[in-house]
XYZ file of C-alpha atoms in Angstrom:
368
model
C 0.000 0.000 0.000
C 1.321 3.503 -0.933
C 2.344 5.939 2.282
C -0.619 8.730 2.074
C 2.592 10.739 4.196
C 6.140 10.542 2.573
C 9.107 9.358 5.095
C 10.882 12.618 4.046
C 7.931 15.314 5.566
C 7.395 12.386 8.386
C 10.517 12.961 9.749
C 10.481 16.439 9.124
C 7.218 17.161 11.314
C 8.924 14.594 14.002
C 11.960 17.441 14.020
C 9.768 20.275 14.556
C 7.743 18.919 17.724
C 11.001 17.132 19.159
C 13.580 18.436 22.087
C 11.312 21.667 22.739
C 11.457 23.297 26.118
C 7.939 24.796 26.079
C 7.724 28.187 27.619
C 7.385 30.360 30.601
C 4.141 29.686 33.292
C 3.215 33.200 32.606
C 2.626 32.540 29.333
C 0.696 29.695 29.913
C -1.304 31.581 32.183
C -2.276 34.261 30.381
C -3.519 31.980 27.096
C -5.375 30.004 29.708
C -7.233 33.194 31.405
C -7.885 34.640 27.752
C -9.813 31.655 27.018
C -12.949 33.102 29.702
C -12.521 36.396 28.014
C -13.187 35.658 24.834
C -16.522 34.308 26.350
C -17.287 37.454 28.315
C -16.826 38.620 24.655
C -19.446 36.635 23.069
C -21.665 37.102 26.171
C -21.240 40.969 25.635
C -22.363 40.363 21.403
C -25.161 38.457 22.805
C -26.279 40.964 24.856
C -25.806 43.969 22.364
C -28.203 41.717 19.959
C -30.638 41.342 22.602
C -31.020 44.952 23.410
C -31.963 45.263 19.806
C -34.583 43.341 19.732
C -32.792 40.379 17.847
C -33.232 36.917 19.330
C -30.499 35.185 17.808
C -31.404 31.765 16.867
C -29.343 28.804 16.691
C -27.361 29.790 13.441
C -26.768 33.075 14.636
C -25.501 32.144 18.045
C -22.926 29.650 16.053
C -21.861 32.441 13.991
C -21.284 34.629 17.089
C -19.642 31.827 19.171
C -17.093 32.005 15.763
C -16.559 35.387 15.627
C -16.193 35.678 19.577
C -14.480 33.030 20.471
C -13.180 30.793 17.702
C -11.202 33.794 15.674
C -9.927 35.053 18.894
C -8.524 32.087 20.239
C -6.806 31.431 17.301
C -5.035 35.045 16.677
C -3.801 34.807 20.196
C -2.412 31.124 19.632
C -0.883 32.343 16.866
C 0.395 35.687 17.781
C 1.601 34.490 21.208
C 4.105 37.467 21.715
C 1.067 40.019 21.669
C -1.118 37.866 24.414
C -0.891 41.501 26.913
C -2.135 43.519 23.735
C -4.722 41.211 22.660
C -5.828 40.410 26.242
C -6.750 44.212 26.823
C -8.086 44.746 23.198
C -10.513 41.864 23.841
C -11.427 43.297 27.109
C -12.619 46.678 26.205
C -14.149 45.289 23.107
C -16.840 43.640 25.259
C -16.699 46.137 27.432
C -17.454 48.700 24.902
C -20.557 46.170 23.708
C -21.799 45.772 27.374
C -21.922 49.789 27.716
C -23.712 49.753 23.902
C -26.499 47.679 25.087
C -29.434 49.289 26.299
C -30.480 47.051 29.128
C -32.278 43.670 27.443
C -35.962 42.545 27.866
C -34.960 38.630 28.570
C -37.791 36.098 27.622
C -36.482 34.640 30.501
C -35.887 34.976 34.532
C -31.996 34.840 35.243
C -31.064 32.658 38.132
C -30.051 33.851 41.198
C -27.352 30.934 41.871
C -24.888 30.035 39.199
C -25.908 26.009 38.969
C -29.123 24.265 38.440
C -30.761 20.741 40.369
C -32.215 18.471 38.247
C -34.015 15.459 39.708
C -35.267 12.643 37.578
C -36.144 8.464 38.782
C -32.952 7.200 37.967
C -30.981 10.291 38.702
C -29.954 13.815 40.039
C -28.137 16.115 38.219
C -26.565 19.366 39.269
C -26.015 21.633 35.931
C -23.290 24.310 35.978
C -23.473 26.280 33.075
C -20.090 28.081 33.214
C -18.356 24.537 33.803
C -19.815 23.895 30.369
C -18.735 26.987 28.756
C -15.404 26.203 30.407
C -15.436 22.750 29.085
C -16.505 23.898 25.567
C -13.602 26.974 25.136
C -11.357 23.944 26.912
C -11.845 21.421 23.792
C -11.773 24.347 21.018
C -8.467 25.556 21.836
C -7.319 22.114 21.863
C -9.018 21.265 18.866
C -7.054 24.237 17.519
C -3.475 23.215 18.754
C -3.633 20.391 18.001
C -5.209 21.587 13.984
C -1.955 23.951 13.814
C 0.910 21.669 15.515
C 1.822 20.612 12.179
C 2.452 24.054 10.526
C 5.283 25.931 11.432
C 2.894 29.266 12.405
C 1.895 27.802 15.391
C 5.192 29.182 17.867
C 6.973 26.282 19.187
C 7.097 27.574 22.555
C 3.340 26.115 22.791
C 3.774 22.720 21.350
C 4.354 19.357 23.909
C 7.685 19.728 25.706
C 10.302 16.849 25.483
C 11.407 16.304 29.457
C 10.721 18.739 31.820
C 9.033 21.945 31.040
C 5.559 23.378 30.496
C 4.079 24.565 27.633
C 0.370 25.437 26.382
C -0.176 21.803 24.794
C 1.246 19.871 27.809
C -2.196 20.510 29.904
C -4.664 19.843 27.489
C -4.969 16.108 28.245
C -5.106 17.082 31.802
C -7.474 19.608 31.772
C -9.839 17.388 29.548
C -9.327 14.942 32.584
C -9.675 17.437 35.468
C -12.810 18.803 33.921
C -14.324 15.957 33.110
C -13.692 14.641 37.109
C -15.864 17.367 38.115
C -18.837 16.543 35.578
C -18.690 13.024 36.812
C -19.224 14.028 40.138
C -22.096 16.092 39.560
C -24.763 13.026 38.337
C -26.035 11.219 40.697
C -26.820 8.089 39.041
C -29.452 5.901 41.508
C -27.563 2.646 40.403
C -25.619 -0.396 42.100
C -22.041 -0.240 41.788
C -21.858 -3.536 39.462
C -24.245 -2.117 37.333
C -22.056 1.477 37.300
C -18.748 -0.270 36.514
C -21.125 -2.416 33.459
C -21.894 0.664 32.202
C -18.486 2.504 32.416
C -17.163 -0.118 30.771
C -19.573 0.125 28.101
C -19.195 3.683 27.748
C -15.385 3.616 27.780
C -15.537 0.259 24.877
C -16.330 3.103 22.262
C -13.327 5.279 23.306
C -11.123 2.293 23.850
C -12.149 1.470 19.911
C -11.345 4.822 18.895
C -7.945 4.315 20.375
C -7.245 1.415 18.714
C -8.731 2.939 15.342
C -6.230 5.719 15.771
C -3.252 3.740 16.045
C -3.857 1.875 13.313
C -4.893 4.617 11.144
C -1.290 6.675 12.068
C 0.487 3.283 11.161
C -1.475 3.134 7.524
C -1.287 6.670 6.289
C 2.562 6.891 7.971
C 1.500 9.740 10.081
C 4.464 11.270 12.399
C 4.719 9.434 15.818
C 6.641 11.757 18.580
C 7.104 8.587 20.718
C 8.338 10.414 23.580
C 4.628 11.710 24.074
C 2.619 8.723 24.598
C 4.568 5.760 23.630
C 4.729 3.436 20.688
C 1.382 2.374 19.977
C -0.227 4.833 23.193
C -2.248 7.304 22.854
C -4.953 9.670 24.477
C -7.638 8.118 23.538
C -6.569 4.896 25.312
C -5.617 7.076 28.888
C -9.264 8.738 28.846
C -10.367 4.685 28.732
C -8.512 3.603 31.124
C -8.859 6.380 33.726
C -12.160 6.613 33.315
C -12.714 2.382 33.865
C -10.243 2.795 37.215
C -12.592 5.559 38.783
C -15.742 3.530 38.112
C -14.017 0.697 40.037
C -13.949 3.146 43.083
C -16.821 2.503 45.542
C -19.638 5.659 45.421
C -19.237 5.928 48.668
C -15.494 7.130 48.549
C -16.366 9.980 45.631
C -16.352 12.998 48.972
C -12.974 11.761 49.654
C -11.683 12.028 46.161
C -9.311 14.970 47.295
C -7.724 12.732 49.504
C -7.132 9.606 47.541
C -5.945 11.631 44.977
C -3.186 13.474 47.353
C -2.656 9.398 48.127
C -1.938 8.261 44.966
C -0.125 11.591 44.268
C 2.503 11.575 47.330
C 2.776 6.933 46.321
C 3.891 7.949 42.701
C 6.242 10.369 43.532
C 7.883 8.356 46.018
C 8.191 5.912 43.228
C 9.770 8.049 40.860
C 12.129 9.472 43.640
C 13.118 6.655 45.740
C 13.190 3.875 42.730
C 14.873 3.651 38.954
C 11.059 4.717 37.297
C 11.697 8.236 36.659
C 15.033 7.214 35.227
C 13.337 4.177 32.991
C 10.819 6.537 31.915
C 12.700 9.388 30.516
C 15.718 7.231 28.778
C 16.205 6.706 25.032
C 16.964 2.956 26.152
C 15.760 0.250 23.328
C 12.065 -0.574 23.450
C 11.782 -4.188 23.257
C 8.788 -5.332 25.071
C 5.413 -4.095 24.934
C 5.808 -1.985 28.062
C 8.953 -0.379 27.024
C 7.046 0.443 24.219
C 4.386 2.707 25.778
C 5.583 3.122 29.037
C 5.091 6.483 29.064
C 1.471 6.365 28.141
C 0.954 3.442 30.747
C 2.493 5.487 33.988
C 1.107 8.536 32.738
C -1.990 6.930 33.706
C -1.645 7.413 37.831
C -0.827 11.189 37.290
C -3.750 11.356 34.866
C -5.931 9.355 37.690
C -4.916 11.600 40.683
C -5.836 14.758 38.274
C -9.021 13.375 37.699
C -10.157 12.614 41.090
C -9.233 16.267 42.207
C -11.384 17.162 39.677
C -13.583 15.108 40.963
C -13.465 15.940 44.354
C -14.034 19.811 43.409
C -17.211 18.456 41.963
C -18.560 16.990 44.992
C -17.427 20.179 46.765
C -19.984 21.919 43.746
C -22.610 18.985 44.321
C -22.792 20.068 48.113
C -23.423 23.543 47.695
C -25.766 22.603 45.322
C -27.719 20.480 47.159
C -27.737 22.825 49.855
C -28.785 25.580 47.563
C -26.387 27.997 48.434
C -26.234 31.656 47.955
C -23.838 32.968 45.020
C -21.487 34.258 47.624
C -21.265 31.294 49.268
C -20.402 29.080 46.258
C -17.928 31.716 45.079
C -15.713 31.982 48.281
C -15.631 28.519 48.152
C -14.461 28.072 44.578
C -11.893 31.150 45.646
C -10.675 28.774 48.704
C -10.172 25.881 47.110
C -8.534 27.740 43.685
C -6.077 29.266 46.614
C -5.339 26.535 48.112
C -4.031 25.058 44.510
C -1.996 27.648 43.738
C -0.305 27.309 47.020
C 0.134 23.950 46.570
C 1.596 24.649 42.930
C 3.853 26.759 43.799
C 5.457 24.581 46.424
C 6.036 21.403 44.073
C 6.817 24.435 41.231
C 9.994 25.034 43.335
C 10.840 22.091 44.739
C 10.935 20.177 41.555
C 10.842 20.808 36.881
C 7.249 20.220 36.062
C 7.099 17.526 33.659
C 4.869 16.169 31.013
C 5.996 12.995 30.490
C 5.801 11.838 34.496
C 2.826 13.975 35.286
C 3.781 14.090 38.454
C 2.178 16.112 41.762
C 3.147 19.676 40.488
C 1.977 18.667 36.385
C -1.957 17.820 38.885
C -1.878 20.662 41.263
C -0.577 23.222 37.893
């Protein structure tokens, strides 16, 4: 079968994601905070619309969440250097619509408490509309990295780092994961736990497949392979399905103590990479001759990855609680504020007492 990819640009676009360094937390942090401004952007077009007596409808809302958010995100990926200028462009822009928009005669009552409780037979469901906003913005900009990793536009600085590092791309899995801890947490499913691990396993069967069907489909068209990333025949697809199988296999009961089998798991895997030859097996260029060597990184990525998502998912029970107890919209925000604190104290701690490090996702790669 003819290579759809020629060995020749293959090993070309292995060269230009290989040995990078990433780039400074700052940076990082500001293309992470820009991501909730370009939705007070859109909000702020939605608004002006409103005040003008134009509903938009579903088309219209797709074409503003484009022109608000999409567009943005992708100038400032691009144009990295100008993230301060683009940041404060972005941010009088809305504020500019905001102050245009006479005040808007909603068809609806807004809510005096930033979630929702939704009660069914078989379940209960808190809704937080900002985590899905979040979540959304989340998957476009990754959808957008990893779109523009192959052309040389997008800056380096941004794309996967080789060792030890940080860099845009290197907390995209783990955000996915975090994120998608907390939504777990927030459905109440009224089911046994055999029946909830039958069911994550038949839920997590479709993403295993489509882990399987990407590796094969990278082998057939020769697609480039930066093994240092996820291994040999690893890949993301196959850490969501395994994550996700291990946290099902967690009694319900133990999901408000999530925070603490995470720090668990967390403090056990460092002590393994400190006190033991993994960090050292994991990071050499030594010969990959069994099927372990082959993805190890993608296998031991998968306890970082685990202790991520059950922070996440203790931060969603923290939500669920509030919920439940309908709390006011101060209370829920001091004790997002609290807990935020507290992991950037924690952050900063590991930050200086060790290199963050994609490829061992250890505690300060979770806590970051």
């Amino acid at each position: 079968m003819a290579q759809i990819i020629s060995d020749d640009l293959k090993l070309q676009r292995v060269k230009a994601v290989s040995g990078l360094k990433g780039s400074r937390h700052l940076t990082v942090l500001a293309l992470s905070l820009y991501q909730p401004i370009s939705a007070y952007l859109r909000d702020s077009l939605v608004g002006l619309t409103i005040s003008l007596n134009v509903y938009p409808r579903k088309n219209l809302l797709l074409l503003m969440d484009f022109v608000a958010i999409v567009i943005p995100n992708m100038l400032v990926l691009v144009y990295v250097d100008y993230i301060a200028e683009m940041t404060i462009a972005t941010i009088l822009l809305a504020a500019t619509l905001r102050f245009l928009a006479r005040k808007p005669i909603l068809p609806w009552k807004p809510s005096n408490t930033p979630y929702k409780v939704i009660k069914a037979k078989t379940f209960t469901k808190v809704s937080l509309p900002f985590l899905s906003q979040t979540n959304s913005i989340a998957l476009i900009a990754t959808s957008i990295s990893i779109l523009f990793v192959d052309f040389l536009v997008y800056p380096r600085c941004l794309v996967k780092t080789e060792t030890y590092g940080v860099s845009l791309m290197d907390i995209g899995t783990g955000s996915i994961l975090f994120i998608s801890g907390i939504s777990y947490a927030l459905i109440e499913v009224t089911t046994t736990g055999s029946s909830r691990i039958a069911r994550a396993l038949r839920h997590n069967l479709v993403v295993l497949a489509i882990g399987v069907g990407r590796t094969v489909a990278v082998k057939v068209v020769n697609y480039q392979e930066h093994v240092s990333e996820y291994g040999v025949h690893w890949n993301f697809f196959l850490t969501i399905a395994v994550v996700s199988t291990l946290v099902a296999l967690f009694p319900k009961s133990w999901q408000p103590f999530a925070h603490y089998i995470a720090i668990a798991i967390m403090i056990c895997y460092e002590c393994l990479l400190k006190f033991t030859k993994l960090e050292e097996y994991i990071i050499s260029d030594m010969d990959r001759v069994t099927l372990l060597d082959k993805n190890k990184e993608g296998v031991f990525q998968c306890i970082g990855y685990l202790s991520c998502y059950l922070t996440g998912l203790g931060l969603g029970e923290l939500c669920k609680k509030l919920a439940l107890e309908r709390r006011s919209n101060t209370e829920f925000l001091k004790a997002l504020v609290k807990y935020t604190g507290t992991m950037t104290v924690l952050f900063l701690v590991c930050w200086k007492l060790q290199p963050m490090s994609r490829r061992l996702v250890r505690v300060n790669s979770n806590v970051g």
